[in-house]
mmCIF file of C-alpha atoms and ligand atoms in Angstrom:
data_model
loop_
_atom_site.group_PDB
_atom_site.id
_atom_site.type_symbol
_atom_site.label_atom_id
_atom_site.label_comp_id
_atom_site.label_asym_id
_atom_site.label_seq_id
_atom_site.Cartn_x
_atom_site.Cartn_y
_atom_site.Cartn_z
ATOM 1 C CA MET Y 70 181.366 78.584 194.911
ATOM 2 C CA ILE Y 71 179.420 81.515 196.246
ATOM 3 C CA GLN Y 72 175.889 81.044 197.461
ATOM 4 C CA SER Y 73 173.445 83.556 196.056
ATOM 5 C CA LYS Y 74 169.746 84.116 196.541
ATOM 6 C CA GLY Y 75 167.359 85.556 194.032
ATOM 7 C CA TYR Y 76 164.064 85.101 192.218
ATOM 8 C CA ALA Y 77 163.848 82.401 189.560
ATOM 9 C CA ALA Y 78 161.335 80.932 187.156
ATOM 10 C CA GLN Y 79 161.516 77.165 187.523
ATOM 11 C CA SER Y 80 159.791 76.689 184.137
ATOM 12 C CA PRO Y 81 158.003 78.819 181.505
ATOM 13 C CA GLU Y 82 154.717 77.957 183.205
ATOM 14 C CA THR Y 83 155.607 79.150 186.707
ATOM 15 C CA ASP Y 84 155.868 82.625 188.213
ATOM 16 C CA LEU Y 85 159.118 83.892 189.664
ATOM 17 C CA ALA Y 86 159.759 82.757 193.236
ATOM 18 C CA PRO Y 87 162.624 82.870 195.744
ATOM 19 C CA TRP Y 88 165.502 80.493 194.944
ATOM 20 C CA THR Y 89 168.972 79.864 196.288
ATOM 21 C CA PHE Y 90 171.772 78.877 193.904
ATOM 22 C CA ASN Y 91 175.542 78.803 193.400
ATOM 23 C CA ARG Y 92 177.681 81.239 191.464
ATOM 24 C CA ARG Y 93 181.325 80.660 190.537
ATOM 25 C CA ALA Y 94 184.010 81.764 192.978
ATOM 26 C CA VAL Y 95 185.715 85.086 192.218
ATOM 27 C CA GLY Y 96 188.518 84.349 189.720
ATOM 28 C CA PRO Y 97 191.701 86.414 189.265
ATOM 29 C CA ARG Y 98 190.044 88.681 186.656
ATOM 30 C CA ASP Y 99 186.561 88.778 188.201
ATOM 31 C CA VAL Y 100 184.677 91.495 190.018
ATOM 32 C CA GLN Y 101 181.983 90.577 192.538
ATOM 33 C CA PHE Y 102 179.410 93.232 193.283
ATOM 34 C CA ASP Y 103 176.366 93.207 195.519
ATOM 35 C CA ILE Y 104 173.278 94.194 193.584
ATOM 36 C CA LEU Y 105 171.388 97.263 194.762
ATOM 37 C CA TYR Y 106 168.947 97.718 191.869
ATOM 38 C CA CYS Y 107 167.918 95.750 188.807
ATOM 39 C CA GLY Y 108 165.684 96.967 185.986
ATOM 40 C CA VAL Y 109 162.848 94.868 184.566
ATOM 41 C CA CYS Y 110 163.242 94.546 180.782
ATOM 42 C CA HIS Y 111 160.576 93.112 178.491
ATOM 43 C CA SER Y 112 163.291 90.666 177.381
ATOM 44 C CA ASP Y 113 163.112 89.143 180.870
ATOM 45 C CA LEU Y 114 159.471 88.305 180.298
ATOM 46 C CA HIS Y 115 160.083 87.056 176.722
ATOM 47 C CA GLN Y 116 162.779 84.718 178.025
ATOM 48 C CA ILE Y 117 161.033 83.240 181.043
ATOM 49 C CA LYS Y 118 158.048 82.565 178.734
ATOM 50 C CA ASN Y 119 160.251 80.913 176.055
ATOM 51 C CA ASP Y 120 158.960 83.483 173.531
ATOM 52 C CA TRP Y 121 162.148 83.351 171.445
ATOM 53 C CA PHE Y 122 163.786 79.958 172.069
ATOM 54 C CA PRO Y 123 163.822 77.265 174.752
ATOM 55 C CA GLY Y 124 165.463 78.752 177.835
ATOM 56 C CA ILE Y 125 167.712 77.308 180.525
ATOM 57 C CA PHE Y 126 165.707 76.719 183.731
ATOM 58 C CA PRO Y 127 165.658 77.549 186.582
ATOM 59 C CA MET Y 128 166.156 81.071 185.178
ATOM 60 C CA VAL Y 129 167.098 84.133 187.230
ATOM 61 C CA PRO Y 130 166.377 87.077 184.895
ATOM 62 C CA GLY Y 131 167.747 90.605 185.050
ATOM 63 C CA HIS Y 132 170.328 92.410 182.912
ATOM 64 C CA GLU Y 133 170.076 96.021 184.083
ATOM 65 C CA ILE Y 134 172.232 95.619 187.133
ATOM 66 C CA VAL Y 135 173.897 98.161 189.401
ATOM 67 C CA GLY Y 136 175.562 97.707 192.761
ATOM 68 C CA ARG Y 137 178.699 98.042 194.816
ATOM 69 C CA VAL Y 138 181.923 96.048 194.479
ATOM 70 C CA VAL Y 139 182.579 93.710 197.421
ATOM 71 C CA LYS Y 140 185.459 91.588 196.104
ATOM 72 C CA ILE Y 141 187.974 91.651 193.251
ATOM 73 C CA GLY Y 142 190.365 89.083 191.804
ATOM 74 C CA ASP Y 143 194.086 89.727 192.228
ATOM 75 C CA GLN Y 144 194.555 90.703 188.550
ATOM 76 C CA VAL Y 145 191.714 93.232 188.461
ATOM 77 C CA THR Y 146 192.890 96.767 187.716
ATOM 78 C CA LYS Y 147 189.759 98.760 186.803
ATOM 79 C CA PHE Y 148 187.814 98.360 190.069
ATOM 80 C CA LYS Y 149 188.359 98.411 193.794
ATOM 81 C CA VAL Y 150 186.157 97.308 196.664
ATOM 82 C CA GLY Y 151 183.511 99.956 197.378
ATOM 83 C CA ASP Y 152 183.204 101.214 193.766
ATOM 84 C CA LEU Y 153 179.825 101.475 192.097
ATOM 85 C CA ALA Y 154 179.502 99.015 189.234
ATOM 86 C CA GLY Y 155 177.062 97.977 186.542
ATOM 87 C CA THR Y 156 176.507 95.089 184.151
ATOM 88 C CA GLY Y 157 174.155 94.850 181.195
ATOM 89 C CA CYS Y 158 173.058 92.060 178.875
ATOM 90 C CA MET Y 159 176.366 90.267 178.422
ATOM 91 C CA VAL Y 160 179.088 89.058 180.757
ATOM 92 C CA ASP Y 161 181.658 87.621 178.346
ATOM 93 C CA SER Y 162 182.702 87.140 174.715
ATOM 94 C CA CYS Y 163 185.613 85.516 172.866
ATOM 95 C CA GLN Y 164 187.578 88.820 172.858
ATOM 96 C CA VAL Y 165 189.588 87.785 169.776
ATOM 97 C CA CYS Y 166 187.211 87.789 166.781
ATOM 98 C CA GLU Y 167 187.059 90.770 164.435
ATOM 99 C CA ASN Y 168 183.885 92.100 166.058
ATOM 100 C CA CYS Y 169 185.233 91.832 169.615
ATOM 101 C CA LYS Y 170 188.416 93.588 168.478
ATOM 102 C CA GLN Y 171 186.283 96.455 167.179
ATOM 103 C CA ASP Y 172 184.447 96.871 170.495
ATOM 104 C CA LEU Y 173 181.386 95.077 169.138
ATOM 105 C CA GLU Y 174 181.311 92.267 171.689
ATOM 106 C CA GLN Y 175 177.530 92.101 171.346
ATOM 107 C CA TYR Y 176 178.134 90.709 167.855
ATOM 108 C CA CYS Y 177 180.929 88.323 168.939
ATOM 109 C CA LEU Y 178 181.301 85.801 166.110
ATOM 110 C CA ASP Y 179 181.534 83.043 168.696
ATOM 111 C CA GLY Y 180 178.393 84.355 170.432
ATOM 112 C CA ASN Y 181 178.480 86.633 173.460
ATOM 113 C CA THR Y 182 177.677 85.165 176.868
ATOM 114 C CA GLN Y 183 174.326 86.464 178.034
ATOM 115 C CA THR Y 184 174.055 87.672 181.631
ATOM 116 C CA TYR Y 185 171.376 85.036 182.243
ATOM 117 C CA ASN Y 186 169.841 82.221 180.220
ATOM 118 C CA GLY Y 187 173.309 81.375 178.922
ATOM 119 C CA MET Y 188 176.289 79.219 179.894
ATOM 120 C CA ASP Y 189 179.631 80.386 181.247
ATOM 121 C CA ARG Y 190 182.224 80.283 178.443
ATOM 122 C CA ASP Y 191 183.866 77.137 179.815
ATOM 123 C CA GLY Y 192 180.439 75.462 179.735
ATOM 124 C CA SER Y 193 180.611 74.643 183.433
ATOM 125 C CA MET Y 194 177.487 76.405 184.715
ATOM 126 C CA PRO Y 195 174.525 78.511 183.647
ATOM 127 C CA THR Y 196 174.601 82.267 184.001
ATOM 128 C CA TYR Y 197 172.134 83.857 186.415
ATOM 129 C CA GLY Y 198 170.972 87.462 186.213
ATOM 130 C CA GLY Y 199 170.333 90.430 188.406
ATOM 131 C CA TYR Y 200 167.131 89.565 190.275
ATOM 132 C CA SER Y 201 169.516 88.445 193.001
ATOM 133 C CA ASP Y 202 171.780 89.625 195.774
ATOM 134 C CA THR Y 203 175.237 89.408 194.199
ATOM 135 C CA ILE Y 204 176.975 88.699 190.878
ATOM 136 C CA ILE Y 205 180.458 87.763 189.663
ATOM 137 C CA VAL Y 206 181.497 89.153 186.259
ATOM 138 C CA ARG Y 207 184.822 89.290 184.424
ATOM 139 C CA GLU Y 208 186.283 92.753 184.730
ATOM 140 C CA GLU Y 209 186.015 93.671 181.039
ATOM 141 C CA PHE Y 210 182.209 93.407 181.246
ATOM 142 C CA VAL Y 211 181.752 95.551 184.344
ATOM 143 C CA LEU Y 212 180.942 99.232 183.808
ATOM 144 C CA HIS Y 213 181.750 102.268 185.897
ATOM 145 C CA VAL Y 214 178.670 104.058 187.182
ATOM 146 C CA SER Y 215 178.575 107.705 188.234
ATOM 147 C CA ASP Y 216 177.710 108.532 191.847
ATOM 148 C CA LYS Y 217 176.122 111.796 190.661
ATOM 149 C CA LEU Y 218 172.947 110.176 189.342
ATOM 150 C CA ASP Y 219 170.077 108.390 191.108
ATOM 151 C CA LEU Y 220 171.443 104.850 191.123
ATOM 152 C CA ALA Y 221 168.045 103.126 190.804
ATOM 153 C CA ALA Y 222 167.299 105.213 187.705
ATOM 154 C CA VAL Y 223 170.708 104.402 186.223
ATOM 155 C CA ALA Y 224 170.033 100.629 186.205
ATOM 156 C CA PRO Y 225 167.858 100.688 183.023
ATOM 157 C CA LEU Y 226 170.621 102.473 181.128
ATOM 158 C CA LEU Y 227 172.496 99.159 181.089
ATOM 159 C CA CYS Y 228 170.006 97.712 178.581
ATOM 160 C CA ALA Y 229 167.228 100.136 177.610
ATOM 161 C CA GLY Y 230 169.783 102.955 177.512
ATOM 162 C CA ILE Y 231 172.487 101.353 175.401
ATOM 163 C CA THR Y 232 169.996 99.595 173.094
ATOM 164 C CA THR Y 233 168.593 102.957 171.999
ATOM 165 C CA TYR Y 234 171.814 105.012 172.258
ATOM 166 C CA SER Y 235 173.824 102.677 170.027
ATOM 167 C CA PRO Y 236 171.631 102.733 166.876
ATOM 168 C CA LEU Y 237 171.021 106.486 167.153
ATOM 169 C CA ARG Y 238 174.794 106.994 167.243
ATOM 170 C CA HIS Y 239 175.458 104.427 164.500
ATOM 171 C CA TRP Y 240 173.003 106.086 162.103
ATOM 172 C CA LYS Y 241 174.175 109.527 163.283
ATOM 173 C CA VAL Y 242 170.665 110.640 164.140
ATOM 174 C CA GLY Y 243 170.635 114.304 165.138
ATOM 175 C CA LYS Y 244 169.923 117.833 164.091
ATOM 176 C CA GLY Y 245 167.840 118.090 160.922
ATOM 177 C CA HIS Y 246 166.442 114.546 161.288
ATOM 178 C CA LYS Y 247 162.875 113.572 161.996
ATOM 179 C CA LEU Y 248 162.961 110.572 164.315
ATOM 180 C CA ALA Y 249 159.905 108.531 165.233
ATOM 181 C CA VAL Y 250 160.060 106.330 168.301
ATOM 182 C CA LEU Y 251 157.548 103.499 167.978
ATOM 183 C CA GLY Y 252 156.303 102.274 171.386
ATOM 184 C CA LEU Y 253 156.745 104.300 174.560
ATOM 185 C CA GLY Y 254 157.947 101.746 177.090
ATOM 186 C CA GLY Y 255 161.341 101.160 178.700
ATOM 187 C CA LEU Y 256 163.362 101.320 175.476
ATOM 188 C CA GLY Y 257 161.093 103.870 173.812
ATOM 189 C CA HIS Y 258 161.341 106.464 176.549
ATOM 190 C CA MET Y 259 165.135 106.282 176.463
ATOM 191 C CA GLY Y 260 165.004 106.588 172.662
ATOM 192 C CA VAL Y 261 163.020 109.798 173.102
ATOM 193 C CA LYS Y 262 165.507 111.192 175.629
ATOM 194 C CA PHE Y 263 168.554 110.382 173.488
ATOM 195 C CA GLY Y 264 166.912 111.471 170.228
ATOM 196 C CA ALA Y 265 166.040 114.837 171.745
ATOM 197 C CA ALA Y 266 169.494 115.172 173.349
ATOM 198 C CA PHE Y 267 171.114 114.534 169.942
ATOM 199 C CA GLY Y 268 169.031 117.303 168.378
ATOM 200 C CA ALA Y 269 166.491 115.337 166.332
ATOM 201 C CA GLU Y 270 162.826 116.271 166.048
ATOM 202 C CA VAL Y 271 161.207 113.399 167.929
ATOM 203 C CA THR Y 272 157.713 112.000 167.376
ATOM 204 C CA VAL Y 273 156.299 109.263 169.577
ATOM 205 C CA LEU Y 274 154.099 106.713 167.812
ATOM 206 C CA SER Y 275 152.054 105.046 170.519
ATOM 207 C CA THR Y 276 149.002 102.858 171.074
ATOM 208 C CA SER Y 277 148.389 104.650 174.399
ATOM 209 C CA PRO Y 278 146.754 108.112 174.151
ATOM 210 C CA SER Y 279 147.280 108.464 177.918
ATOM 211 C CA LYS Y 280 151.054 108.741 177.381
ATOM 212 C CA LYS Y 281 150.814 111.996 175.405
ATOM 213 C CA GLU Y 282 151.685 114.444 178.190
ATOM 214 C CA ALA Y 283 154.495 112.273 179.508
ATOM 215 C CA ALA Y 284 155.960 111.941 176.012
ATOM 216 C CA LYS Y 285 156.309 115.711 175.803
ATOM 217 C CA GLU Y 286 157.903 115.836 179.254
ATOM 218 C CA LEU Y 287 160.404 113.204 178.128
ATOM 219 C CA GLY Y 288 161.430 115.503 175.282
ATOM 220 C CA ALA Y 289 159.202 114.439 172.379
ATOM 221 C CA HIS Y 290 158.057 117.224 170.064
ATOM 222 C CA ASN Y 291 155.055 115.356 168.648
ATOM 223 C CA PHE Y 292 152.777 112.497 169.644
ATOM 224 C CA VAL Y 293 150.749 110.332 167.283
ATOM 225 C CA VAL Y 294 148.264 107.661 168.340
ATOM 226 C CA THR Y 295 148.836 104.732 165.986
ATOM 227 C CA SER Y 296 145.210 103.587 166.086
ATOM 228 C CA GLY Y 297 144.072 106.905 164.608
ATOM 229 C CA ALA Y 298 144.030 106.468 160.809
ATOM 230 C CA GLU Y 299 143.825 110.206 160.165
ATOM 231 C CA GLN Y 300 146.731 111.027 162.467
ATOM 232 C CA LEU Y 301 148.862 108.354 160.799
ATOM 233 C CA GLU Y 302 147.917 109.583 157.333
ATOM 234 C CA ALA Y 303 149.181 113.027 158.318
ATOM 235 C CA VAL Y 304 152.708 111.699 159.049
ATOM 236 C CA LYS Y 305 152.992 109.381 156.016
ATOM 237 C CA GLY Y 306 156.352 109.683 154.245
ATOM 238 C CA SER Y 307 157.707 112.063 156.865
ATOM 239 C CA PHE Y 308 160.362 110.367 159.029
ATOM 240 C CA ASP Y 309 164.071 109.911 158.356
ATOM 241 C CA PHE Y 310 164.249 107.206 161.011
ATOM 242 C CA ILE Y 311 161.848 105.034 162.956
ATOM 243 C CA LEU Y 312 163.201 103.359 166.080
ATOM 244 C CA ASP Y 313 160.868 100.389 166.528
ATOM 245 C CA THR Y 314 160.784 99.268 170.168
ATOM 246 C CA VAL Y 315 157.533 97.305 170.090
ATOM 247 C CA SER Y 316 157.556 93.968 171.898
ATOM 248 C CA ALA Y 317 154.453 92.449 170.246
ATOM 249 C CA PRO Y 318 153.645 91.562 166.613
ATOM 250 C CA HIS Y 319 152.781 94.645 164.532
ATOM 251 C CA ASP Y 320 152.454 95.712 160.906
ATOM 252 C CA PHE Y 321 155.921 96.607 159.574
ATOM 253 C CA ASN Y 322 154.499 97.665 156.191
ATOM 254 C CA LEU Y 323 152.305 100.271 157.826
ATOM 255 C CA TYR Y 324 155.239 101.845 159.656
ATOM 256 C CA LEU Y 325 157.573 101.651 156.639
ATOM 257 C CA SER Y 326 154.995 103.806 154.840
ATOM 258 C CA LEU Y 327 155.715 106.570 157.356
ATOM 259 C CA LEU Y 328 159.368 106.815 156.234
ATOM 260 C CA ARG Y 329 160.432 109.414 153.717
ATOM 261 C CA THR Y 330 162.627 108.533 150.723
ATOM 262 C CA ASN Y 331 165.909 106.897 151.871
ATOM 263 C CA GLY Y 332 164.484 106.519 155.383
ATOM 264 C CA THR Y 333 165.486 103.721 157.752
ATOM 265 C CA MET Y 334 163.385 101.737 160.183
ATOM 266 C CA ILE Y 335 165.578 100.299 162.945
ATOM 267 C CA CYS Y 336 164.174 97.279 164.785
ATOM 268 C CA VAL Y 337 165.224 96.925 168.383
ATOM 269 C CA GLY Y 338 161.992 95.379 169.672
ATOM 270 C CA VAL Y 339 161.869 91.595 169.346
ATOM 271 C CA PRO Y 340 158.299 90.295 168.971
ATOM 272 C CA PRO Y 341 157.881 86.552 169.438
ATOM 273 C CA GLU Y 342 156.782 86.018 165.818
ATOM 274 C CA PRO Y 343 158.458 87.005 162.543
ATOM 275 C CA ALA Y 344 157.024 89.973 160.630
ATOM 276 C CA GLN Y 345 155.770 89.907 157.031
ATOM 277 C CA VAL Y 346 157.480 92.564 154.959
ATOM 278 C CA ALA Y 347 156.433 93.316 151.384
ATOM 279 C CA ALA Y 348 159.303 94.197 149.032
ATOM 280 C CA PHE Y 349 157.108 97.032 147.725
ATOM 281 C CA SER Y 350 157.200 98.621 151.195
ATOM 282 C CA LEU Y 351 160.956 99.072 150.769
ATOM 283 C CA LEU Y 352 161.587 99.691 147.088
ATOM 284 C CA GLY Y 353 159.222 102.617 146.702
ATOM 285 C CA GLY Y 354 161.381 105.300 148.295
ATOM 286 C CA ARG Y 355 164.566 103.179 148.603
ATOM 287 C CA LYS Y 356 163.872 102.467 152.253
ATOM 288 C CA SER Y 357 165.970 100.393 154.629
ATOM 289 C CA LEU Y 358 164.879 97.977 157.298
ATOM 290 C CA ALA Y 359 167.641 97.491 159.860
ATOM 291 C CA GLY Y 360 168.228 96.067 163.315
ATOM 292 C CA SER Y 361 170.488 96.729 166.262
ATOM 293 C CA GLY Y 362 171.387 94.735 169.353
ATOM 294 C CA ILE Y 363 172.384 96.364 172.657
ATOM 295 C CA GLY Y 364 175.877 97.919 172.264
ATOM 296 C CA GLY Y 365 179.527 97.096 172.906
ATOM 297 C CA ILE Y 366 181.229 97.602 176.248
ATOM 298 C CA ALA Y 367 183.179 100.724 175.252
ATOM 299 C CA GLU Y 368 180.022 102.295 173.839
ATOM 300 C CA THR Y 369 178.052 101.346 176.953
ATOM 301 C CA GLN Y 370 180.640 103.181 179.066
ATOM 302 C CA GLU Y 371 180.461 106.127 176.648
ATOM 303 C CA MET Y 372 176.655 106.155 177.037
ATOM 304 C CA LEU Y 373 176.874 106.021 180.850
ATOM 305 C CA ASP Y 374 179.369 108.902 180.831
ATOM 306 C CA PHE Y 375 177.158 110.877 178.409
ATOM 307 C CA CYS Y 376 174.206 110.358 180.776
ATOM 308 C CA ALA Y 377 176.251 111.495 183.781
ATOM 309 C CA GLU Y 378 177.351 114.633 181.913
ATOM 310 C CA ASN Y 379 173.876 115.435 180.641
ATOM 311 C CA ASN Y 380 171.915 114.339 183.693
ATOM 312 C CA ILE Y 381 169.984 111.651 181.821
ATOM 313 C CA VAL Y 382 168.424 108.727 183.684
ATOM 314 C CA SER Y 383 165.444 106.477 183.191
ATOM 315 C CA ASP Y 384 161.990 107.387 184.544
ATOM 316 C CA ILE Y 385 161.296 104.548 186.924
ATOM 317 C CA GLU Y 386 158.803 102.940 189.234
ATOM 318 C CA LEU Y 387 160.719 101.314 192.081
ATOM 319 C CA ILE Y 388 159.173 97.997 193.144
ATOM 320 C CA ASP Y 389 159.480 95.349 195.810
ATOM 321 C CA ILE Y 390 160.792 92.101 194.337
ATOM 322 C CA LYS Y 391 157.698 90.240 195.504
ATOM 323 C CA ASP Y 392 155.650 92.426 193.129
ATOM 324 C CA VAL Y 393 157.622 91.468 190.027
ATOM 325 C CA THR Y 394 154.880 89.236 188.599
ATOM 326 C CA SER Y 395 152.297 92.007 188.802
ATOM 327 C CA ALA Y 396 154.832 94.359 187.191
ATOM 328 C CA TYR Y 397 155.127 91.862 184.306
ATOM 329 C CA LYS Y 398 151.341 91.859 183.934
ATOM 330 C CA ARG Y 399 151.314 95.645 183.691
ATOM 331 C CA MET Y 400 154.236 95.627 181.253
ATOM 332 C CA GLU Y 401 152.369 93.183 179.005
ATOM 333 C CA LYS Y 402 149.517 95.686 178.783
ATOM 334 C CA GLY Y 403 151.888 98.543 177.898
ATOM 335 C CA ASP Y 404 151.210 100.035 181.346
ATOM 336 C CA VAL Y 405 154.761 100.971 182.257
ATOM 337 C CA ARG Y 406 155.990 104.480 183.177
ATOM 338 C CA TYR Y 407 158.604 103.884 181.999
ATOM 339 C CA ARG Y 408 160.692 101.195 183.632
ATOM 340 C CA PHE Y 409 160.132 99.022 186.663
ATOM 341 C CA VAL Y 410 163.244 98.734 188.808
ATOM 342 C CA ILE Y 411 163.554 96.232 191.632
ATOM 343 C CA ASP Y 412 164.883 97.550 194.924
ATOM 344 C CA MET Y 413 167.108 94.634 195.875
ATOM 345 C CA ALA Y 414 166.958 95.587 199.544
ATOM 346 C CA THR Y 415 163.490 93.972 199.433
ATOM 347 C CA LEU Y 416 164.940 90.557 198.567
HETATM 348 P P1 NAP K 137 158.091 97.649 177.191
HETATM 349 O O1 NAP K 137 158.589 98.515 178.275
HETATM 350 O O2 NAP K 137 157.046 96.660 177.474
HETATM 351 O O3 NAP K 137 157.662 98.609 175.977
HETATM 352 C C1 NAP K 137 157.115 98.137 174.781
HETATM 353 C C2 NAP K 137 156.092 99.152 174.278
HETATM 354 O O4 NAP K 137 155.626 98.716 173.011
HETATM 355 C C3 NAP K 137 154.846 99.259 175.119
HETATM 356 O O5 NAP K 137 154.973 100.108 176.226
HETATM 357 C C4 NAP K 137 153.843 99.801 174.130
HETATM 358 O O6 NAP K 137 154.027 101.217 173.987
HETATM 359 C C5 NAP K 137 154.284 99.155 172.830
HETATM 360 N N1 NAP K 137 153.448 97.995 172.514
HETATM 361 C C6 NAP K 137 153.240 96.893 173.265
HETATM 362 N N2 NAP K 137 152.421 96.037 172.643
HETATM 363 C C7 NAP K 137 152.114 96.593 171.459
HETATM 364 C C8 NAP K 137 151.323 96.208 170.356
HETATM 365 N N3 NAP K 137 150.658 95.043 170.362
HETATM 366 N N4 NAP K 137 151.247 97.031 169.286
HETATM 367 C C9 NAP K 137 151.901 98.189 169.276
HETATM 368 N N5 NAP K 137 152.664 98.629 170.307
HETATM 369 C C10 NAP K 137 152.759 97.847 171.385
HETATM 370 O O7 NAP K 137 159.307 96.798 176.576
HETATM 371 P P2 NAP K 137 160.875 97.161 176.506
HETATM 372 O O8 NAP K 137 161.539 96.617 177.706
HETATM 373 O O9 NAP K 137 161.025 98.555 176.112
HETATM 374 O O10 NAP K 137 161.335 96.213 175.309
HETATM 375 C C11 NAP K 137 160.794 96.397 174.015
HETATM 376 C C12 NAP K 137 161.268 95.289 173.099
HETATM 377 O O11 NAP K 137 162.679 95.438 172.868
HETATM 378 C C13 NAP K 137 161.092 93.887 173.662
HETATM 379 O O12 NAP K 137 160.702 93.021 172.604
HETATM 380 C C14 NAP K 137 162.484 93.526 174.163
HETATM 381 O O13 NAP K 137 162.713 92.156 174.209
HETATM 382 C C15 NAP K 137 163.314 94.194 173.092
HETATM 383 N N6 NAP K 137 164.717 94.458 173.476
HETATM 384 C C16 NAP K 137 165.653 94.398 172.482
HETATM 385 C C17 NAP K 137 166.971 94.693 172.757
HETATM 386 C C18 NAP K 137 167.973 94.701 171.666
HETATM 387 O O14 NAP K 137 169.171 94.533 171.933
HETATM 388 N N7 NAP K 137 167.584 94.923 170.422
HETATM 389 C C19 NAP K 137 167.342 95.033 174.064
HETATM 390 C C20 NAP K 137 166.362 95.112 175.031
HETATM 391 C C21 NAP K 137 165.052 94.826 174.735
HETATM 392 P P3 NAP K 137 152.769 102.193 173.697
HETATM 393 O O15 NAP K 137 151.900 102.076 174.905
HETATM 394 O O16 NAP K 137 153.428 103.513 173.556
HETATM 395 O O17 NAP K 137 152.123 101.719 172.431
HETATM 396 ZN ZN1 ZN K 138 166.913 94.295 178.222
#
């Protein structure tokens, strides 16, 4: 066993606080890396609050993890001590089902192993995430990270990056498409950057008028405040795709009305409650409502390499780990520009 320290929620009712715990020893195919930075995803907050399902407590959140390799198992071939490394939302999968064989480990038919709030595949111990000093991950689920980019700003690529990159690639969003990004937070701002990089005309749909200037700087061509009925009316029936990153309950029917004929609304945000969708919202205009979860390991590496080549990182606010609860409070209010990242040196 390896002793690790981090920040954990002891229950859904308590704030994160320092906690010491055990991780598994480094196995023959494992990579251990010391964590330098970890992004703060809204999923962390959903999970410590039991928004989706009962969690495993104590819970150490964090799945946007970057650091430096300190130990490798004797069968590891992809990494050596001293390399930069990253891990996202999953740390294992069955590796043999049809989805795993097609590089879609996130859709492993046996269930992927989440980086935290899950159990190791042999059922022996819970997984603990990146709000901590060190992590042990099987080699296949460790990513190579470029040393050319600001490492703290790379961390959010491991979840917010791949979660927006993957659907835009899957639906081949690019030149000639009008893409709306709904919600300008951690995921949304990466959706804007990728959408613009792929050549789409990008519109941000936001509840926060104060984000207008920043949206343009991120690469958006247009900005629409969703509370303004007139502004929304003006973009009715106009988008080929809507990438919905909103974390709270919202009116799907309203946003489906903004799609043009044959348009697709892609849900990546996961509000705590199910949405009501009227069949009429879809059949008039043959519209599609779709979803997408993170991305596979090969695609995550492809995304990281694309970012290194194109100088794309997340816009971040670096925080001290003791300020994580106040960061959550700001994130809940939509006050995030555009990702909090914990400097693990403050642990
Ligand atoms: P975030 O940084 O908090 O951003 C969410 C944004 O949604 C806010 O900044 C805000 O943008 C908008 N918003 C919040 N409340 C709203 C409301 N009541 N009505 C309308 N808009 C609202 O969160 P995030 O980390 O990007 O995560 C977003 C969601 O994606 C979360 O539910 C998270 O769990 C989920 N997620 C899914 C995956 C996946 O694999 N599919 C992966 C990671 C995260 P404006 O101020 O611009 O309105
Ligand atoms: Zn996430």
